[in-house]
Short mmCIF file of C-alpha atoms in Angstrom, two decimals:
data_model
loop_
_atom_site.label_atom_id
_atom_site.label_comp_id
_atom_site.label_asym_id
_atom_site.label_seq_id
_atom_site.Cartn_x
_atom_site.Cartn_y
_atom_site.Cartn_z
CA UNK A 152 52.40 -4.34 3.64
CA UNK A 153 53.62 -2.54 0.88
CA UNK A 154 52.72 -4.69 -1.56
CA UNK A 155 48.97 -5.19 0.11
CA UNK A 156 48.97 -1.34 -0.55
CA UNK A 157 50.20 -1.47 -4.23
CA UNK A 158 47.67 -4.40 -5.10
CA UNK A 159 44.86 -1.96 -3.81
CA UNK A 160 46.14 1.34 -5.21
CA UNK A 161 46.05 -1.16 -8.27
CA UNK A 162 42.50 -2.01 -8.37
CA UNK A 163 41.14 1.50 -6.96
CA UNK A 164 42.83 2.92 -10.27
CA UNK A 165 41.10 0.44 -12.18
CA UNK A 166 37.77 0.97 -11.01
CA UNK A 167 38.85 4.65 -11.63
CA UNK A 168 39.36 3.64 -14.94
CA UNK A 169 36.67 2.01 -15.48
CA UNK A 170 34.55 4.84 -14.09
CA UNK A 171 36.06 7.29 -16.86
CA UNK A 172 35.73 4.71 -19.63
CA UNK A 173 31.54 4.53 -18.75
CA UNK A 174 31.51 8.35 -18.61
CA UNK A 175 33.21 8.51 -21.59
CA UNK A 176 31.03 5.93 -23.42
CA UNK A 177 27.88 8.20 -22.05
CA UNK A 178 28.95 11.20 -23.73
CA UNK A 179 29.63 9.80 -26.61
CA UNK A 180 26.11 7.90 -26.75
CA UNK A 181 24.73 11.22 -25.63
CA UNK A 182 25.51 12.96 -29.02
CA UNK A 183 21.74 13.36 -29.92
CA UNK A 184 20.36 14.85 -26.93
CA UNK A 185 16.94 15.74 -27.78
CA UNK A 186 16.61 11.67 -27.61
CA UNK A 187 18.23 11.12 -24.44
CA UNK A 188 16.24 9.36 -21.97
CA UNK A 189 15.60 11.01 -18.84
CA UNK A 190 15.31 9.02 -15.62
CA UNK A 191 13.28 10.39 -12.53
CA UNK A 192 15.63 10.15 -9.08
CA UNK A 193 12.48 9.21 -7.24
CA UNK A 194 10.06 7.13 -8.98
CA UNK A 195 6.52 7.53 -6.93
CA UNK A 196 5.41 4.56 -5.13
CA UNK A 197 2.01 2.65 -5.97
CA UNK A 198 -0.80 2.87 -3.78
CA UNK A 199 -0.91 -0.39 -2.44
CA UNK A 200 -3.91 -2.71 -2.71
CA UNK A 201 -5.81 -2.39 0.22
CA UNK A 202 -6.72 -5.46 2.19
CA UNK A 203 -9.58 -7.80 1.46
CA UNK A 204 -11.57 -7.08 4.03
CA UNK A 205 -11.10 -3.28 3.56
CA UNK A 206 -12.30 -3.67 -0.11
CA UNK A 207 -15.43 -5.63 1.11
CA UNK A 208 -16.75 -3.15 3.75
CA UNK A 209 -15.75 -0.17 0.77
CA UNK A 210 -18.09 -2.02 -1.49
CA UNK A 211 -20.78 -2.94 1.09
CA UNK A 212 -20.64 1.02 2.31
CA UNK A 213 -21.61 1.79 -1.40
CA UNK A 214 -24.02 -0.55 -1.62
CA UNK A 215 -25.78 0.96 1.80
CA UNK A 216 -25.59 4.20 0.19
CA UNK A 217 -27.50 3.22 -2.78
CA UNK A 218 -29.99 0.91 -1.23
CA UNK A 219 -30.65 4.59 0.32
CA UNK A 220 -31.68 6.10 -2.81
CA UNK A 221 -35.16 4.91 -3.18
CA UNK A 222 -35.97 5.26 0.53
CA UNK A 223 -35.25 8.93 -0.08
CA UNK A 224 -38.53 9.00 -2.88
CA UNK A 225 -40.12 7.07 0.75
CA UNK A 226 -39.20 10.09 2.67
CA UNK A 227 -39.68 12.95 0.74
CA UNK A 228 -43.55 11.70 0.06
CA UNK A 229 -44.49 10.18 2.81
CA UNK A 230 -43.32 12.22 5.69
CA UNK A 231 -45.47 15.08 6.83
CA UNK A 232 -45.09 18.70 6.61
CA UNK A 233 -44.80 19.76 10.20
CA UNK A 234 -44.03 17.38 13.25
CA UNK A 235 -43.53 17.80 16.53
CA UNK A 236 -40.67 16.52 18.41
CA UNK A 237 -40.23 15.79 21.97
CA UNK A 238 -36.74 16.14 22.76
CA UNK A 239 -36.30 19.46 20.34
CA UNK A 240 -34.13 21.38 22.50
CA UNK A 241 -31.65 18.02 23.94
CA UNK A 242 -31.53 17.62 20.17
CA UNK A 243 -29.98 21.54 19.86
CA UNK A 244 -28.06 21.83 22.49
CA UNK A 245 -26.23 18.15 22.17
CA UNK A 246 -25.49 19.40 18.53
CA UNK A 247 -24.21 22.58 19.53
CA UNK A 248 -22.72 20.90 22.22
CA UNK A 249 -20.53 18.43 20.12
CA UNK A 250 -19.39 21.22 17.76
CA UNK A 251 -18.11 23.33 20.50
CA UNK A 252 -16.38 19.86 21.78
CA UNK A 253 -14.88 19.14 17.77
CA UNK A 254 -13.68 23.34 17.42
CA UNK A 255 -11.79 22.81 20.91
CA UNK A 256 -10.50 19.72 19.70
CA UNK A 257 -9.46 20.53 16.86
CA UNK A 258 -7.99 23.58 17.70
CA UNK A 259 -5.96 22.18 20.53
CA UNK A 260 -4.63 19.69 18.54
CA UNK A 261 -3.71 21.84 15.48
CA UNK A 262 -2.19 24.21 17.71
CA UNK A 263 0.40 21.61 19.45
CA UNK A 264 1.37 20.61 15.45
CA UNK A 265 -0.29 16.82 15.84
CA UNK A 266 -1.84 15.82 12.31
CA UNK A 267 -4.74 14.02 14.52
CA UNK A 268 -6.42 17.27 13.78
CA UNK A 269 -7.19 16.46 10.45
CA UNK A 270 -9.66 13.85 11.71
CA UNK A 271 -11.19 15.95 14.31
CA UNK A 272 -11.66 19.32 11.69
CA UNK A 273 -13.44 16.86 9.11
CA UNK A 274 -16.03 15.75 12.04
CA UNK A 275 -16.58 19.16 12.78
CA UNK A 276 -17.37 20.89 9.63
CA UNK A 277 -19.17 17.66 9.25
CA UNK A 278 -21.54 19.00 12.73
CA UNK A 279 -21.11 22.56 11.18
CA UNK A 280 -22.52 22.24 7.93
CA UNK A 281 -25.37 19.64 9.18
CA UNK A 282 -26.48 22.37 11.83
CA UNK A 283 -26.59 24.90 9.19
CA UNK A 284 -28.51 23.10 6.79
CA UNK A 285 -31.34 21.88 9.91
CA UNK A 286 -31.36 25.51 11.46
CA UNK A 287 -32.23 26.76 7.96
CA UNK A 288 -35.13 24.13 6.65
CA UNK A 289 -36.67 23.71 10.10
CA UNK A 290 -36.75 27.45 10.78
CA UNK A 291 -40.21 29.79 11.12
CA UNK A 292 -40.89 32.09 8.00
CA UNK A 293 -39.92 35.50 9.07
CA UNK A 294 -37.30 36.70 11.60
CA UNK A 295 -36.08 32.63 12.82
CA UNK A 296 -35.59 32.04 9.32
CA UNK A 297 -33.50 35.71 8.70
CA UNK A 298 -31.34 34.27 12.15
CA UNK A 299 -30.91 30.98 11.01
CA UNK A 300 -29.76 32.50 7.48
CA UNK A 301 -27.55 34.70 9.43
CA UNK A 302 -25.62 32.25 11.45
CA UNK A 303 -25.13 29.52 8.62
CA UNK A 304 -23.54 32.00 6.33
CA UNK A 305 -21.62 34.30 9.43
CA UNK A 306 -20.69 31.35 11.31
CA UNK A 307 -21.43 27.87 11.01
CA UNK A 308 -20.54 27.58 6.84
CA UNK A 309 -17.31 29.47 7.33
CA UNK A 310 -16.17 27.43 10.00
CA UNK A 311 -17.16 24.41 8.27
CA UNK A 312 -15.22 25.42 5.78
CA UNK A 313 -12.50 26.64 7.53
CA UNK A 314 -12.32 23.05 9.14
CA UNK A 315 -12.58 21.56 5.85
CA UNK A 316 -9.50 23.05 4.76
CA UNK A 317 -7.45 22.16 7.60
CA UNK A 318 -8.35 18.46 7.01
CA UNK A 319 -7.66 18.43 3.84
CA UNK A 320 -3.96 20.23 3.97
CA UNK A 321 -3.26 17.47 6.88
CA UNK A 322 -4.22 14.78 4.70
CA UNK A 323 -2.40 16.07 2.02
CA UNK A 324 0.95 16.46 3.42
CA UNK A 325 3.29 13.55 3.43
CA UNK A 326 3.63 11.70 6.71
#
């Protein structure tokens, strides 16, 4: 046993040894410090690659978006002025409907801490900002169009962009 005990105390005091010989050598090398190498403790990890079939439906999104492009020249000269719609006020009220349905959302789930809420508060001022932009351009000249201007920049914009910012600090915390 004893000598089982001396062969170890043996090679820890080598190691030891060994250990002040290295730090040794690296003071020594470090004599010129302003060329001393300096290596990060965490080194950040590379996005990785997505998958194949993620990169195709990226790149047929984008192509989508610009094969939209010229059918906005379609719109913007060939629709009419005015136009009447049929289902105007299902159309309101299911917009106004889903926003109230993303602010409770999101506001339930931000309260209980679950980043989930990121998702839900970019849908949202999503709703927000779309119902500000049709209140104002489909508005009457005069006192609808001084409401609508009222609400998008008392209410809808600043909860748009109050939801924007809460999906963006979620997403930009690490998991």
């Amino acid at each position: 046993m004893k000598g089982r005990a001396g062969g170890e105390r043996g090679k820890t005091m080598r190691q030891l040894g060994l250990c002040d010989e290295e730090v040794a050598s690296a003071v020594a090398s470090a004599e010129d410090f302003g060329r001393a190498e300096v290596i990060p403790l965490h080194e950040e990890a590379e996005e990785p690659r997505p998958a194949r079939g993620m990169r195709r439906a990226g790149w047929l999104l984008v192509a989508c978006g610009l094969a939209l492009l010229p059918w906005l020249y379609v719109l913007a000269t060939g629709l009419p002025a005015t136009a009447t719609a049929a289902h105007w006020p299902v159309a309101w009220v299911g917009l106004d409907a889903l926003e109230a349905l993303g602010l409770i959302a999101t506001g339930l789930l931000a309260a209980r801490g679950d980043r989930r809420h990121a998702l839900a508060a970019a849908a949202t001022a999503t709703l927000l900002a779309v119902d500000a932009w049709f209140d104002t351009t489909t508005a009457a000249p005069g006192g609808d169009f001084a409401t609508a201007v009222a609400m998008a920049l008392g209410a809808e914009l600043p909860l748009a962009t109050l939801c924007g910012r809460l999906a963006l600090r979620a997403l930009s915390r690490p998991a």
